[in-house]
Short mmCIF file of C-alpha atoms and ligand atoms in Angstrom, two decimals:
data_model
loop_
_atom_site.label_atom_id
_atom_site.label_comp_id
_atom_site.label_asym_id
_atom_site.label_seq_id
_atom_site.Cartn_x
_atom_site.Cartn_y
_atom_site.Cartn_z
CA MET A 265 47.35 -31.59 -71.61
CA GLN A 266 50.09 -34.01 -72.46
CA GLN A 267 51.85 -35.25 -69.34
CA ILE A 268 55.32 -33.69 -69.05
CA ARG A 269 55.88 -33.82 -65.31
CA ARG A 270 56.68 -37.36 -64.20
CA ASN A 271 57.75 -37.57 -60.58
CA ARG A 272 58.80 -41.17 -61.01
CA ARG A 273 61.84 -40.09 -63.09
CA LEU A 274 63.55 -39.25 -59.81
CA ARG A 275 62.83 -42.74 -58.49
CA THR A 276 64.04 -44.77 -61.46
CA ASN A 277 67.06 -46.41 -59.84
CA ASP A 278 69.19 -46.34 -56.74
CA ALA A 279 71.68 -43.84 -58.17
CA ILE A 280 69.10 -41.15 -58.83
CA ARG A 281 67.27 -41.88 -55.59
CA SER A 282 70.53 -41.42 -53.65
CA LEU A 283 71.29 -38.24 -55.54
CA VAL A 284 68.03 -36.52 -54.62
CA ARG A 285 67.66 -37.92 -51.11
CA ASP A 286 67.01 -35.29 -48.39
CA HIS A 287 68.40 -37.03 -45.31
CA VAL A 288 71.11 -39.50 -44.45
CA ILE A 289 71.70 -41.42 -41.24
CA THR A 290 75.23 -41.49 -39.83
CA PRO A 291 76.75 -42.57 -36.51
CA ASN A 292 76.94 -38.86 -35.63
CA ASP A 293 73.17 -38.79 -35.24
CA PHE A 294 73.08 -41.03 -32.19
CA LEU A 295 73.26 -40.87 -28.46
CA VAL A 296 73.57 -44.35 -26.93
CA PRO A 297 71.73 -45.01 -23.64
CA LEU A 298 73.60 -47.32 -21.26
CA PHE A 299 72.32 -49.06 -18.11
CA VAL A 300 74.80 -49.64 -15.31
CA VAL A 301 74.54 -51.91 -12.24
CA GLU A 302 76.66 -52.63 -9.16
CA GLY A 303 78.73 -55.81 -9.06
CA THR A 304 81.28 -57.46 -11.29
CA ASN A 305 81.05 -59.56 -14.42
CA ILE A 306 77.40 -58.68 -14.92
CA LYS A 307 75.81 -58.37 -18.33
CA GLU A 308 72.13 -59.07 -17.81
CA GLU A 309 69.49 -58.81 -20.48
CA ILE A 310 66.49 -56.62 -19.69
CA THR A 311 63.46 -58.88 -20.07
CA SER A 312 61.24 -56.33 -21.77
CA MET A 313 64.11 -55.01 -23.92
CA PRO A 314 65.52 -58.04 -25.77
CA GLY A 315 69.12 -57.51 -26.89
CA TYR A 316 69.65 -54.68 -24.38
CA PHE A 317 71.67 -55.16 -21.21
CA ARG A 318 72.65 -53.80 -17.84
CA TYR A 319 76.43 -53.77 -17.31
CA SER A 320 78.60 -53.78 -14.24
CA LEU A 321 81.46 -51.29 -14.44
CA ASP A 322 84.08 -53.87 -15.46
CA LEU A 323 82.02 -55.03 -18.45
CA LEU A 324 80.93 -51.51 -19.26
CA LYS A 325 84.46 -50.88 -20.50
CA ALA A 326 84.24 -53.44 -23.31
CA GLU A 327 80.81 -52.14 -24.29
CA VAL A 328 82.07 -48.56 -24.45
CA LYS A 329 85.03 -49.66 -26.59
CA GLU A 330 82.68 -51.41 -28.99
CA ILE A 331 80.41 -48.38 -29.19
CA TRP A 332 83.40 -46.17 -29.97
CA SER A 333 84.73 -48.58 -32.59
CA LEU A 334 81.38 -48.34 -34.40
CA GLY A 335 81.83 -44.58 -34.70
CA LEU A 336 79.32 -43.75 -31.96
CA LYS A 337 80.76 -40.95 -29.85
CA SER A 338 78.15 -40.10 -27.22
CA VAL A 339 76.59 -42.08 -24.40
CA LEU A 340 73.79 -41.33 -21.95
CA LEU A 341 74.20 -43.07 -18.60
CA PHE A 342 71.50 -44.49 -16.33
CA VAL A 343 72.10 -46.39 -13.11
CA LYS A 344 70.17 -49.10 -11.30
CA VAL A 345 70.50 -48.29 -7.61
CA PRO A 346 70.31 -51.03 -4.96
CA ASP A 347 67.06 -50.80 -2.92
CA GLU A 348 68.87 -50.31 0.38
CA LEU A 349 70.39 -47.06 -0.92
CA LYS A 350 67.07 -45.52 -1.91
CA ASP A 351 65.31 -42.86 0.17
CA ASN A 352 62.86 -40.00 -0.38
CA LYS A 353 65.52 -37.34 -0.89
CA GLY A 354 67.76 -39.26 -3.28
CA THR A 355 70.68 -38.90 -0.86
CA GLU A 356 72.73 -41.51 -2.73
CA ALA A 357 72.56 -39.41 -5.90
CA LEU A 358 75.02 -36.98 -4.31
CA ASN A 359 77.55 -39.60 -3.23
CA PRO A 360 80.83 -38.67 -4.96
CA ASP A 361 81.56 -42.41 -5.14
CA GLY A 362 78.05 -43.42 -6.18
CA LEU A 363 77.45 -45.70 -9.12
CA MET A 364 76.78 -42.87 -11.58
CA GLN A 365 79.91 -40.98 -10.57
CA ARG A 366 82.01 -44.16 -10.92
CA ALA A 367 80.34 -44.96 -14.25
CA VAL A 368 81.28 -41.53 -15.62
CA ARG A 369 84.89 -42.03 -14.54
CA THR A 370 84.93 -45.55 -16.01
CA VAL A 371 83.78 -44.36 -19.43
CA LYS A 372 86.24 -41.47 -19.41
CA GLU A 373 89.12 -43.76 -18.38
CA THR A 374 88.21 -46.22 -21.14
CA ILE A 375 87.66 -43.71 -23.97
CA PRO A 376 88.58 -40.16 -22.91
CA GLU A 377 87.12 -38.67 -26.12
CA MET A 378 83.68 -40.22 -25.56
CA LEU A 379 81.02 -37.59 -24.81
CA VAL A 380 79.38 -38.56 -21.55
CA MET A 381 75.90 -37.43 -20.61
CA THR A 382 74.20 -38.37 -17.36
CA ASP A 383 70.54 -38.74 -16.50
CA VAL A 384 69.52 -36.31 -13.77
CA ALA A 385 66.31 -37.22 -11.91
CA LEU A 386 65.59 -38.81 -8.56
CA ASP A 387 63.57 -41.83 -9.68
CA PRO A 388 66.35 -44.45 -9.64
CA TYR A 389 67.31 -43.21 -6.15
CA SER A 390 63.81 -42.62 -4.78
CA SER A 391 62.14 -45.06 -2.43
CA TYR A 392 58.88 -43.86 -4.04
CA GLY A 393 60.15 -44.26 -7.61
CA HIS A 394 59.33 -40.61 -8.32
CA ASP A 395 61.52 -38.05 -10.06
CA GLY A 396 61.42 -35.70 -7.08
CA ILE A 397 61.01 -35.47 -3.33
CA VAL A 398 57.60 -36.54 -2.04
CA GLN A 399 55.72 -34.62 0.66
CA ASP A 400 52.14 -35.57 1.55
CA GLY A 401 51.79 -37.46 -1.70
CA TYR A 402 52.93 -34.49 -3.82
CA ILE A 403 56.24 -34.19 -5.71
CA VAL A 404 57.59 -30.92 -4.33
CA ASN A 405 59.17 -28.69 -6.94
CA ASP A 406 61.69 -26.27 -5.48
CA GLU A 407 63.23 -28.67 -2.95
CA THR A 408 63.67 -31.15 -5.81
CA CYS A 409 65.36 -28.56 -8.04
CA LYS A 410 67.93 -27.97 -5.33
CA VAL A 411 68.85 -31.66 -5.19
CA LEU A 412 68.90 -31.91 -9.00
CA ALA A 413 71.36 -29.01 -9.13
CA GLU A 414 73.62 -30.67 -6.56
CA MET A 415 73.34 -33.96 -8.42
CA SER A 416 74.34 -32.24 -11.66
CA LEU A 417 77.33 -30.64 -9.98
CA SER A 418 78.39 -34.03 -8.65
CA HIS A 419 78.17 -35.52 -12.17
CA ALA A 420 80.18 -32.61 -13.57
CA GLN A 421 82.81 -33.13 -10.87
CA ALA A 422 83.01 -36.81 -11.86
CA GLY A 423 83.72 -35.72 -15.44
CA ALA A 424 80.36 -35.64 -17.21
CA ASP A 425 80.34 -33.43 -20.31
CA PHE A 426 76.58 -32.90 -20.23
CA VAL A 427 73.91 -33.42 -17.64
CA ALA A 428 70.47 -34.44 -18.87
CA PRO A 429 67.66 -33.54 -16.46
CA SER A 430 64.69 -35.80 -17.24
CA ASP A 431 62.43 -34.86 -14.32
CA MET A 432 60.20 -32.01 -15.62
CA MET A 433 60.31 -29.89 -12.45
CA ASP A 434 59.76 -26.17 -13.10
CA GLY A 435 62.92 -24.07 -12.97
CA ARG A 436 65.38 -26.93 -12.70
CA ILE A 437 67.45 -25.83 -15.69
CA LEU A 438 68.06 -22.43 -14.08
CA ALA A 439 68.90 -24.04 -10.73
CA ILE A 440 71.38 -26.39 -12.41
CA ARG A 441 72.91 -23.71 -14.62
CA GLU A 442 73.38 -21.28 -11.74
CA LEU A 443 75.10 -23.84 -9.55
CA LEU A 444 77.38 -25.04 -12.37
CA GLU A 445 78.37 -21.43 -13.12
CA LYS A 446 78.95 -20.66 -9.47
CA GLU A 447 81.20 -23.70 -9.08
CA SER A 448 83.06 -22.86 -12.33
CA TYR A 449 81.73 -25.76 -14.39
CA LYS A 450 81.04 -23.26 -17.14
CA ASN A 451 81.56 -25.71 -19.98
CA THR A 452 79.32 -28.45 -18.65
CA GLY A 453 76.37 -28.67 -21.02
CA ILE A 454 72.72 -29.22 -20.24
CA MET A 455 70.57 -31.36 -22.47
CA SER A 456 67.10 -30.73 -21.16
CA TYR A 457 64.24 -33.16 -21.51
CA SER A 458 62.09 -30.11 -22.25
CA ALA A 459 58.95 -31.61 -23.73
CA LYS A 460 58.68 -34.87 -21.87
CA TYR A 461 55.25 -36.43 -21.85
CA ALA A 462 53.68 -38.72 -19.26
CA SER A 463 53.88 -41.85 -21.36
CA ALA A 464 53.13 -45.54 -21.03
CA PHE A 465 56.01 -46.13 -23.44
CA TYR A 466 58.49 -45.84 -20.53
CA GLY A 467 57.37 -49.18 -19.09
CA PRO A 468 60.37 -51.33 -20.12
CA PHE A 469 62.82 -48.64 -18.93
CA ARG A 470 61.26 -48.76 -15.48
CA ASP A 471 61.76 -52.55 -15.53
CA ALA A 472 65.39 -51.98 -16.47
CA LEU A 473 66.04 -49.72 -13.49
CA ASP A 474 63.36 -51.07 -11.14
CA SER A 475 62.17 -47.47 -10.91
CA ALA A 476 58.39 -47.64 -11.43
CA PRO A 477 56.48 -45.16 -9.24
CA GLY A 478 55.40 -46.77 -5.98
CA PHE A 479 52.17 -44.76 -5.90
CA GLY A 480 50.25 -42.74 -8.45
CA ASP A 481 51.75 -41.72 -11.76
CA LYS A 482 53.96 -38.93 -13.14
CA LYS A 483 51.15 -36.77 -14.53
CA THR A 484 51.68 -33.92 -12.06
CA TYR A 485 55.07 -33.19 -13.60
CA GLN A 486 55.37 -34.88 -17.01
CA MET A 487 53.21 -33.37 -19.76
CA ASP A 488 49.71 -34.34 -20.83
CA PHE A 489 49.96 -36.06 -24.19
CA ALA A 490 46.84 -34.28 -25.37
CA ASN A 491 48.74 -30.97 -25.47
CA ARG A 492 50.76 -29.47 -28.30
CA GLU A 493 51.60 -25.75 -27.82
CA GLU A 494 52.69 -26.45 -24.26
CA ALA A 495 55.73 -28.25 -25.70
CA ILE A 496 56.95 -24.98 -27.19
CA LYS A 497 56.37 -23.10 -23.94
CA GLU A 498 58.33 -25.68 -21.94
CA THR A 499 61.15 -25.74 -24.48
CA LEU A 500 61.55 -21.96 -24.79
CA MET A 501 61.61 -21.62 -21.00
CA ASP A 502 64.36 -24.24 -20.75
CA ILE A 503 66.43 -22.41 -23.36
CA ASP A 504 65.97 -19.13 -21.47
CA GLU A 505 67.13 -20.88 -18.32
CA GLY A 506 70.31 -22.10 -20.00
CA ALA A 507 69.66 -25.40 -21.79
CA ASP A 508 72.15 -26.09 -24.61
CA ILE A 509 70.19 -28.91 -26.21
CA VAL A 510 66.45 -29.54 -25.90
CA MET A 511 64.57 -32.79 -26.25
CA VAL A 512 61.20 -34.19 -27.20
CA LYS A 513 60.25 -37.52 -25.63
CA PRO A 514 58.94 -40.10 -26.50
CA GLY A 515 59.75 -40.25 -30.21
CA LEU A 516 57.50 -41.79 -32.79
CA CYS A 517 54.12 -40.73 -31.45
CA TYR A 518 55.49 -37.20 -30.97
CA LEU A 519 57.00 -36.37 -34.36
CA ASP A 520 54.65 -33.41 -34.73
CA LEU A 521 56.33 -31.89 -31.70
CA VAL A 522 59.82 -32.63 -32.97
CA ARG A 523 58.98 -30.53 -36.02
CA ASP A 524 57.22 -27.82 -34.00
CA VAL A 525 60.18 -27.51 -31.65
CA ARG A 526 62.73 -27.59 -34.45
CA ASP A 527 60.93 -24.70 -36.17
CA ALA A 528 60.66 -22.71 -32.94
CA VAL A 529 64.21 -22.87 -31.58
CA ASP A 530 67.79 -22.19 -32.59
CA VAL A 531 69.49 -24.84 -30.46
CA PRO A 532 69.98 -28.51 -31.37
CA VAL A 533 66.92 -30.69 -30.93
CA ALA A 534 67.13 -34.24 -29.61
CA VAL A 535 64.46 -36.90 -29.70
CA TYR A 536 64.31 -40.00 -27.49
CA GLN A 537 63.12 -43.21 -29.08
CA VAL A 538 62.11 -44.72 -25.77
CA SER A 539 62.13 -48.21 -24.33
CA GLY A 540 58.53 -49.05 -25.27
CA GLU A 541 59.20 -48.15 -28.88
CA TYR A 542 62.20 -50.47 -28.86
CA ALA A 543 60.19 -53.25 -27.22
CA MET A 544 57.34 -52.99 -29.74
CA LEU A 545 59.57 -53.52 -32.74
CA LYS A 546 61.58 -56.30 -31.08
CA ALA A 547 58.36 -58.15 -30.20
CA ALA A 548 56.83 -57.79 -33.65
CA ALA A 549 60.08 -58.87 -35.31
CA GLU A 550 60.39 -61.87 -32.98
CA LYS A 551 56.96 -62.99 -34.12
CA GLY A 552 57.99 -62.55 -37.73
CA TRP A 553 55.37 -59.86 -38.25
CA LEU A 554 57.72 -56.99 -39.14
CA ASP A 555 61.08 -56.79 -40.91
CA HIS A 556 63.21 -55.57 -37.99
CA ASP A 557 65.99 -53.82 -39.88
CA ALA A 558 63.81 -52.19 -42.50
CA VAL A 559 61.33 -50.85 -39.94
CA MET A 560 64.15 -49.68 -37.68
CA LEU A 561 65.74 -47.63 -40.48
CA GLU A 562 62.39 -46.20 -41.50
CA GLN A 563 61.80 -45.09 -37.92
CA VAL A 564 65.16 -43.40 -37.39
CA MET A 565 64.82 -41.66 -40.74
CA ALA A 566 61.43 -40.36 -39.57
CA PHE A 567 63.18 -38.64 -36.66
CA LYS A 568 65.60 -36.89 -39.00
CA ARG A 569 62.84 -35.90 -41.38
CA ALA A 570 60.85 -34.48 -38.47
CA GLY A 571 63.85 -32.30 -37.65
CA ALA A 572 65.86 -34.01 -34.93
CA HIS A 573 69.60 -33.32 -34.79
CA ILE A 574 70.19 -36.01 -32.17
CA ILE A 575 68.50 -39.39 -31.72
CA ALA A 576 68.78 -41.14 -28.37
CA SER A 577 68.03 -44.74 -29.26
CA TYR A 578 68.51 -48.29 -28.07
CA PHE A 579 68.83 -49.17 -31.75
CA ALA A 580 71.96 -47.02 -32.24
CA LYS A 581 74.40 -49.92 -32.51
CA ASP A 582 72.06 -51.99 -34.69
CA VAL A 583 71.55 -49.08 -37.08
CA VAL A 584 75.22 -48.26 -37.38
CA LYS A 585 76.15 -51.91 -37.98
CA LEU A 586 73.61 -52.02 -40.75
CA LEU A 587 74.98 -48.86 -42.38
CA GLY A 588 78.28 -50.77 -42.67
C1 PBG B 1288 63.73 -40.97 -15.61
C2 PBG B 1288 63.70 -41.34 -17.03
C3 PBG B 1288 62.75 -42.13 -17.69
C4 PBG B 1288 63.19 -42.31 -18.97
C5 PBG B 1288 64.38 -41.59 -19.08
N1 PBG B 1288 64.68 -41.00 -17.88
C6 PBG B 1288 61.53 -42.79 -17.17
C7 PBG B 1288 60.45 -41.99 -16.61
O1 PBG B 1288 60.39 -40.77 -16.74
O2 PBG B 1288 59.59 -42.60 -15.97
C8 PBG B 1288 62.51 -43.16 -20.01
C9 PBG B 1288 63.39 -43.74 -21.07
C10 PBG B 1288 62.81 -44.87 -21.81
O3 PBG B 1288 61.65 -45.29 -21.63
O4 PBG B 1288 63.54 -45.39 -22.66
N2 PBG B 1288 63.31 -39.72 -15.26
#
């Protein structure tokens, strides 16, 4: 048979490639993680995350303005809590004048239209570096959910638009949703880290917040990376309990799950390109082994192709600057 189908016709030049392209990356795709510390005039680089910084509240303002000026409209806040304020119950997490609560107010004062999401988990506040309360070496579930709900309420009271529970306790979405409803924070959203795996890719993040577990690991609450269908079960339960947005985390090694979840749900799906993924590319690029910008764009496009509506990424600013 004479060849009449030639797939390469659609790849002949940039114009035709653009015309038939499935996905585009825009600033609307991104959620920008931000690390906040106590003090003033602090902008310190995180050793294992080159080009990424922790900001004190005064310098956070300029950063938030820059993010907004690039067309990025959503941030996800994390705080580094001083050691002396850490305990087993995460008491400081509920302080109405705690660092997270002040950080939310600072962002909202700087750019009122910025969408502010807050991380909800005990690890930055925990003397054990665990996401929940520890009793006899075990992370207790229901007691932790209660604190997470109170923490979420406190973030909502400070002005957070969304809370983002990243702890993987059972039933925490329901606990949070019920308390927010009861206290009339009906429009506060929940972005649930629904399928969050116990991953070694979180290493640099734990450096950033000095939040590595003091004993053991997180495998009794975060998911086993050998499992697939469990991601759907976790995600559907979170939606039933009241999650508005669901998430798969980490990103690149888990694209199969991004697609599975996208096909299984009717709410927006987020993916988190985590700290270790950022560190890997930075290190390879520093050595001259990979083309930083090209690989970065290929990776974020992979998230969209896999089905993510939202990409939480430390590369957000770099990507948007490159888009021009
Ligand atoms: C805390 C939390 C972690 C991350 C987000 N929220 C670390 C962990 O679960 O140990 C990881 C983010 C990253 O690695 O970029 N619950």
